[in-house]
Amino acid sequence: MLPTLRRKLEALAERREELERLLADPGTAGDQQRFRALSREFSQLEPLSTALAAEQQARADLDGALALRDDPELSALAGEEIAASQARLDALDAELMALLVPRDARDEGGLYLEIRAGTGGDEAAIFAGDLFRMYTRYAERQGWRVEAESASPGEHGGFREVVARVEGAGAYARLKFESGTHRVQRVPETESQGRIHTSAATVAIIPVEEDGEPIELNPADLKVDTFRSSGAGGQHVNKTDSAIRITHVPSGLVVESQTERSQHANRDKAMKRLRAMLAEAEAARRAAATAASRKLQVGSGDRSQRIRTYNYPQGRITDHRVEGLTLYDLPNVLEGALEPLVDRLLQEHQTEELARLADAG
């Protein structure tokens, strides 16, 4: 581990000890808001403290084994212990570096998944439907819940646009690198001459804002329209104007909700998503200076960047942000087996963040 990263670890360990003293102070307990904030920070540093203690023990075990290496009767046993202790230290080193990466407070929460057909006409809409199915299957594998909030079906299948809320522990952390343009290369079912077409769909991942003060919206800035639902709902569908469309005039953002039976419930859902979109837009604006130099564009919601190609003839999927990230397992990926892609992107993010921390000294 680089000395600069080791110093940062030591500083975090000292901060945890300071937090322990502050939390034991009766004066801190009297201020509930401060007590909760300090408790949350203490809890976040607890895994690091545990790993450092385990590292100290592993070093002690290694030193003990090294001391026995020259003993003829115990050399074989010492050799096994040296190898085990070194492997443990290597694993702890990787764990500690991962713990150094700054945590995004939104990582453990849910997200809004927005998929829109791009270039390619009907084929783009069908591909948008394939992506939505892929993410839904992946969410099922993770034990998350997916709830569609609005959808505009394509004429020949798929979606021109679909928006869903994904709820589950760590959902945003796992999917936050999926924002961008996804491109597909395949022969459309409507193509009689067997020519390969290229189409695209855009994906946006927007974190659900659960904590903190909600964004205040001026009613004068909102244009609210009602229309008849086109989704599930039995006899209720197309009989009342329960669906809601809200336009935030200053930003031009538009949100819809049509899955609930009541106009009030749809309005509440739409307002929550609008607040999340405005919060994400502000976060992206603040991070623009640093995000521009990062391959993953973490949390920027940037859909202009082509991030991935799905090539059906070759059964290949390539992520263009990470060198060498190509899988020849397209059918399984489309069935929700996204783990190899997601894990590699998380690893790349960790590497970028550690390099940034090292450069910062």
mmCIF file of N, CA and C in Angstrom, residues 158-224:
data_model
loop_
_atom_site.group_PDB
_atom_site.id
_atom_site.type_symbol
_atom_site.label_atom_id
_atom_site.label_comp_id
_atom_site.label_asym_id
_atom_site.label_seq_id
_atom_site.Cartn_x
_atom_site.Cartn_y
_atom_site.Cartn_z
ATOM 1 N N GLY A 158 -41.699 -3.571 -27.097
ATOM 2 C CA GLY A 158 -40.746 -2.751 -26.356
ATOM 3 C C GLY A 158 -41.367 -1.456 -25.880
ATOM 4 N N PHE A 159 -40.535 -0.438 -25.699
ATOM 5 C CA PHE A 159 -40.982 0.841 -25.163
ATOM 6 C C PHE A 159 -40.313 1.994 -25.887
ATOM 7 N N ARG A 160 -41.080 3.026 -26.158
ATOM 8 C CA ARG A 160 -40.456 4.290 -26.543
ATOM 9 C C ARG A 160 -39.813 4.916 -25.318
ATOM 10 N N GLU A 161 -40.458 4.701 -24.156
ATOM 11 C CA GLU A 161 -39.923 5.203 -22.889
ATOM 12 C C GLU A 161 -40.528 4.385 -21.760
ATOM 13 N N VAL A 162 -39.729 4.045 -20.771
ATOM 14 C CA VAL A 162 -40.228 3.364 -19.579
ATOM 15 C C VAL A 162 -39.437 3.860 -18.371
ATOM 16 N N VAL A 163 -40.156 4.124 -17.289
ATOM 17 C CA VAL A 163 -39.542 4.592 -16.051
ATOM 18 C C VAL A 163 -39.997 3.671 -14.925
ATOM 19 N N ALA A 164 -39.043 3.205 -14.121
ATOM 20 C CA ALA A 164 -39.372 2.316 -13.003
ATOM 21 C C ALA A 164 -38.577 2.728 -11.780
ATOM 22 N N ARG A 165 -39.121 2.391 -10.628
ATOM 23 C CA ARG A 165 -38.404 2.603 -9.371
ATOM 24 C C ARG A 165 -37.886 1.253 -8.897
ATOM 25 N N VAL A 166 -36.617 1.206 -8.558
ATOM 26 C CA VAL A 166 -35.972 -0.024 -8.092
ATOM 27 C C VAL A 166 -35.612 0.169 -6.622
ATOM 28 N N GLU A 167 -36.134 -0.712 -5.773
ATOM 29 C CA GLU A 167 -35.891 -0.622 -4.330
ATOM 30 C C GLU A 167 -35.163 -1.860 -3.847
ATOM 31 N N GLY A 168 -34.105 -1.650 -3.067
ATOM 32 C CA GLY A 168 -33.368 -2.764 -2.497
ATOM 33 C C GLY A 168 -32.032 -2.300 -1.970
ATOM 34 N N ALA A 169 -31.507 -3.011 -0.998
ATOM 35 C CA ALA A 169 -30.240 -2.624 -0.386
ATOM 36 C C ALA A 169 -29.122 -2.646 -1.418
ATOM 37 N N GLY A 170 -28.444 -1.504 -1.566
ATOM 38 C CA GLY A 170 -27.305 -1.410 -2.461
ATOM 39 C C GLY A 170 -27.656 -1.305 -3.935
ATOM 40 N N ALA A 171 -28.930 -1.036 -4.251
ATOM 41 C CA ALA A 171 -29.338 -0.993 -5.663
ATOM 42 C C ALA A 171 -28.603 0.109 -6.423
ATOM 43 N N TYR A 172 -28.546 1.315 -5.858
ATOM 44 C CA TYR A 172 -27.888 2.412 -6.569
ATOM 45 C C TYR A 172 -26.389 2.146 -6.723
ATOM 46 N N ALA A 173 -25.764 1.597 -5.682
ATOM 47 C CA ALA A 173 -24.328 1.313 -5.746
ATOM 48 C C ALA A 173 -24.012 0.358 -6.892
ATOM 49 N N ARG A 174 -24.886 -0.619 -7.133
ATOM 50 C CA ARG A 174 -24.620 -1.624 -8.151
ATOM 51 C C ARG A 174 -24.930 -1.158 -9.574
ATOM 52 N N LEU A 175 -25.878 -0.230 -9.715
ATOM 53 C CA LEU A 175 -26.333 0.135 -11.054
ATOM 54 C C LEU A 175 -25.970 1.558 -11.477
ATOM 55 N N LYS A 176 -25.267 2.300 -10.645
ATOM 56 C CA LYS A 176 -25.059 3.713 -10.936
ATOM 57 C C LYS A 176 -24.153 3.971 -12.137
ATOM 58 N N PHE A 177 -23.452 2.942 -12.621
ATOM 59 C CA PHE A 177 -22.597 3.132 -13.787
ATOM 60 C C PHE A 177 -23.298 2.769 -15.097
ATOM 61 N N GLU A 178 -24.593 2.502 -15.056
ATOM 62 C CA GLU A 178 -25.312 2.074 -16.254
ATOM 63 C C GLU A 178 -25.826 3.237 -17.091
ATOM 64 N N SER A 179 -25.724 4.466 -16.579
ATOM 65 C CA SER A 179 -26.198 5.619 -17.339
ATOM 66 C C SER A 179 -25.378 5.823 -18.603
ATOM 67 N N GLY A 180 -26.062 6.042 -19.714
ATOM 68 C CA GLY A 180 -25.381 6.292 -20.972
ATOM 69 C C GLY A 180 -26.143 5.698 -22.137
ATOM 70 N N THR A 181 -25.518 5.729 -23.295
ATOM 71 C CA THR A 181 -26.133 5.184 -24.503
ATOM 72 C C THR A 181 -25.702 3.738 -24.693
ATOM 73 N N HIS A 182 -26.698 2.873 -24.837
ATOM 74 C CA HIS A 182 -26.468 1.447 -25.079
ATOM 75 C C HIS A 182 -26.809 1.169 -26.547
ATOM 76 N N ARG A 183 -25.887 0.534 -27.263
ATOM 77 C CA ARG A 183 -26.053 0.312 -28.692
ATOM 78 C C ARG A 183 -26.219 -1.177 -28.979
ATOM 79 N N VAL A 184 -27.114 -1.512 -29.915
ATOM 80 C CA VAL A 184 -27.324 -2.911 -30.290
ATOM 81 C C VAL A 184 -27.060 -3.083 -31.778
ATOM 82 N N GLN A 185 -26.416 -4.188 -32.116
ATOM 83 C CA GLN A 185 -26.153 -4.557 -33.504
ATOM 84 C C GLN A 185 -26.761 -5.934 -33.734
ATOM 85 N N ARG A 186 -27.810 -5.982 -34.572
ATOM 86 C CA ARG A 186 -28.470 -7.255 -34.842
ATOM 87 C C ARG A 186 -29.360 -7.127 -36.084
ATOM 88 N N VAL A 187 -29.870 -8.253 -36.523
ATOM 89 C CA VAL A 187 -30.784 -8.269 -37.658
ATOM 90 C C VAL A 187 -32.205 -8.148 -37.111
ATOM 91 N N PRO A 188 -32.904 -7.054 -37.402
ATOM 92 C CA PRO A 188 -34.270 -6.898 -36.888
ATOM 93 C C PRO A 188 -35.200 -7.961 -37.476
ATOM 94 N N GLU A 189 -36.257 -8.295 -36.731
ATOM 95 C CA GLU A 189 -37.220 -9.281 -37.205
ATOM 96 C C GLU A 189 -37.917 -8.806 -38.481
ATOM 97 N N THR A 190 -37.982 -7.487 -38.658
ATOM 98 C CA THR A 190 -38.659 -6.932 -39.831
ATOM 99 C C THR A 190 -37.738 -6.838 -41.048
ATOM 100 N N GLU A 191 -36.470 -7.206 -40.882
ATOM 101 C CA GLU A 191 -35.490 -7.098 -41.974
ATOM 102 C C GLU A 191 -35.519 -8.389 -42.807
ATOM 103 N N SER A 192 -35.970 -8.274 -44.040
ATOM 104 C CA SER A 192 -36.136 -9.458 -44.880
ATOM 105 C C SER A 192 -34.829 -9.910 -45.524
ATOM 106 N N GLN A 193 -33.854 -9.034 -45.642
ATOM 107 C CA GLN A 193 -32.620 -9.374 -46.351
ATOM 108 C C GLN A 193 -31.478 -9.762 -45.410
ATOM 109 N N GLY A 194 -31.767 -9.860 -44.115
ATOM 110 C CA GLY A 194 -30.755 -10.315 -43.170
ATOM 111 C C GLY A 194 -29.648 -9.346 -42.906
ATOM 112 N N ARG A 195 -29.892 -8.062 -43.098
ATOM 113 C CA ARG A 195 -28.850 -7.063 -42.864
ATOM 114 C C ARG A 195 -28.810 -6.665 -41.386
ATOM 115 N N ILE A 196 -27.610 -6.467 -40.897
ATOM 116 C CA ILE A 196 -27.435 -6.057 -39.502
ATOM 117 C C ILE A 196 -27.714 -4.556 -39.378
ATOM 118 N N HIS A 197 -28.551 -4.207 -38.433
ATOM 119 C CA HIS A 197 -28.847 -2.803 -38.165
ATOM 120 C C HIS A 197 -28.242 -2.408 -36.822
ATOM 121 N N THR A 198 -27.937 -1.135 -36.674
ATOM 122 C CA THR A 198 -27.469 -0.593 -35.397
ATOM 123 C C THR A 198 -28.520 0.354 -34.847
ATOM 124 N N SER A 199 -28.961 0.090 -33.626
ATOM 125 C CA SER A 199 -29.937 0.941 -32.950
ATOM 126 C C SER A 199 -29.407 1.274 -31.569
ATOM 127 N N ALA A 200 -30.099 2.173 -30.895
ATOM 128 C CA ALA A 200 -29.605 2.601 -29.579
ATOM 129 C C ALA A 200 -30.762 2.945 -28.649
ATOM 130 N N ALA A 201 -30.473 2.857 -27.384
ATOM 131 C CA ALA A 201 -31.398 3.304 -26.334
ATOM 132 C C ALA A 201 -30.566 3.968 -25.252
ATOM 133 N N THR A 202 -31.154 4.907 -24.555
ATOM 134 C CA THR A 202 -30.433 5.591 -23.483
ATOM 135 C C THR A 202 -30.966 5.158 -22.125
ATOM 136 N N VAL A 203 -30.062 5.090 -21.175
ATOM 137 C CA VAL A 203 -30.392 4.691 -19.807
ATOM 138 C C VAL A 203 -29.949 5.803 -18.860
ATOM 139 N N ALA A 204 -30.792 6.118 -17.911
ATOM 140 C CA ALA A 204 -30.421 7.052 -16.843
ATOM 141 C C ALA A 204 -30.719 6.392 -15.499
ATOM 142 N N ILE A 205 -29.776 6.479 -14.584
ATOM 143 C CA ILE A 205 -29.917 5.952 -13.224
ATOM 144 C C ILE A 205 -29.919 7.150 -12.280
ATOM 145 N N ILE A 206 -31.033 7.368 -11.600
ATOM 146 C CA ILE A 206 -31.186 8.533 -10.729
ATOM 147 C C ILE A 206 -31.450 8.049 -9.309
ATOM 148 N N PRO A 207 -30.597 8.398 -8.345
ATOM 149 C CA PRO A 207 -30.791 7.905 -6.979
ATOM 150 C C PRO A 207 -32.045 8.478 -6.336
ATOM 151 N N VAL A 208 -32.704 7.657 -5.551
ATOM 152 C CA VAL A 208 -33.844 8.118 -4.767
ATOM 153 C C VAL A 208 -33.317 8.903 -3.583
ATOM 154 N N GLU A 209 -33.796 10.118 -3.435
ATOM 155 C CA GLU A 209 -33.353 10.966 -2.325
ATOM 156 C C GLU A 209 -34.252 10.717 -1.120
ATOM 157 N N GLU A 210 -33.735 9.943 -0.159
ATOM 158 C CA GLU A 210 -34.530 9.614 1.036
ATOM 159 C C GLU A 210 -34.197 10.512 2.214
ATOM 160 N N ASP A 211 -32.905 10.823 2.379
ATOM 161 C CA ASP A 211 -32.464 11.576 3.557
ATOM 162 C C ASP A 211 -32.303 13.043 3.218
ATOM 163 N N GLY A 212 -32.137 13.833 4.247
ATOM 164 C CA GLY A 212 -31.883 15.257 4.056
ATOM 165 C C GLY A 212 -33.155 16.040 3.801
ATOM 166 N N GLU A 213 -32.984 17.325 3.655
ATOM 167 C CA GLU A 213 -34.116 18.202 3.423
ATOM 168 C C GLU A 213 -34.602 18.063 1.985
ATOM 169 N N PRO A 214 -35.925 17.847 1.788
ATOM 170 C CA PRO A 214 -36.428 17.741 0.417
ATOM 171 C C PRO A 214 -36.298 19.065 -0.324
ATOM 172 N N ILE A 215 -36.124 18.983 -1.617
ATOM 173 C CA ILE A 215 -36.023 20.183 -2.434
ATOM 174 C C ILE A 215 -37.369 20.897 -2.458
ATOM 175 N N GLU A 216 -37.331 22.181 -2.169
ATOM 176 C CA GLU A 216 -38.553 22.977 -2.190
ATOM 177 C C GLU A 216 -38.861 23.387 -3.629
ATOM 178 N N LEU A 217 -40.092 23.168 -4.041
ATOM 179 C CA LEU A 217 -40.513 23.517 -5.388
ATOM 180 C C LEU A 217 -41.575 24.605 -5.332
ATOM 181 N N ASN A 218 -41.389 25.620 -6.154
ATOM 182 C CA ASN A 218 -42.359 26.704 -6.247
ATOM 183 C C ASN A 218 -43.517 26.246 -7.133
ATOM 184 N N PRO A 219 -44.738 26.209 -6.620
ATOM 185 C CA PRO A 219 -45.878 25.769 -7.438
ATOM 186 C C PRO A 219 -45.989 26.538 -8.747
ATOM 187 N N ALA A 220 -45.544 27.787 -8.753
ATOM 188 C CA ALA A 220 -45.623 28.595 -9.976
ATOM 189 C C ALA A 220 -44.679 28.066 -11.058
ATOM 190 N N ASP A 221 -43.690 27.260 -10.655
ATOM 191 C CA ASP A 221 -42.739 26.709 -11.625
ATOM 192 C C ASP A 221 -43.218 25.389 -12.224
ATOM 193 N N LEU A 222 -44.375 24.903 -11.769
ATOM 194 C CA LEU A 222 -44.849 23.590 -12.191
ATOM 195 C C LEU A 222 -46.060 23.697 -13.112
ATOM 196 N N LYS A 223 -46.011 22.956 -14.203
ATOM 197 C CA LYS A 223 -47.166 22.828 -15.100
ATOM 198 C C LYS A 223 -47.670 21.398 -14.963
ATOM 199 N N VAL A 224 -48.901 21.248 -14.469
ATOM 200 C CA VAL A 224 -49.450 19.927 -14.176
ATOM 201 C C VAL A 224 -50.561 19.601 -15.172
#
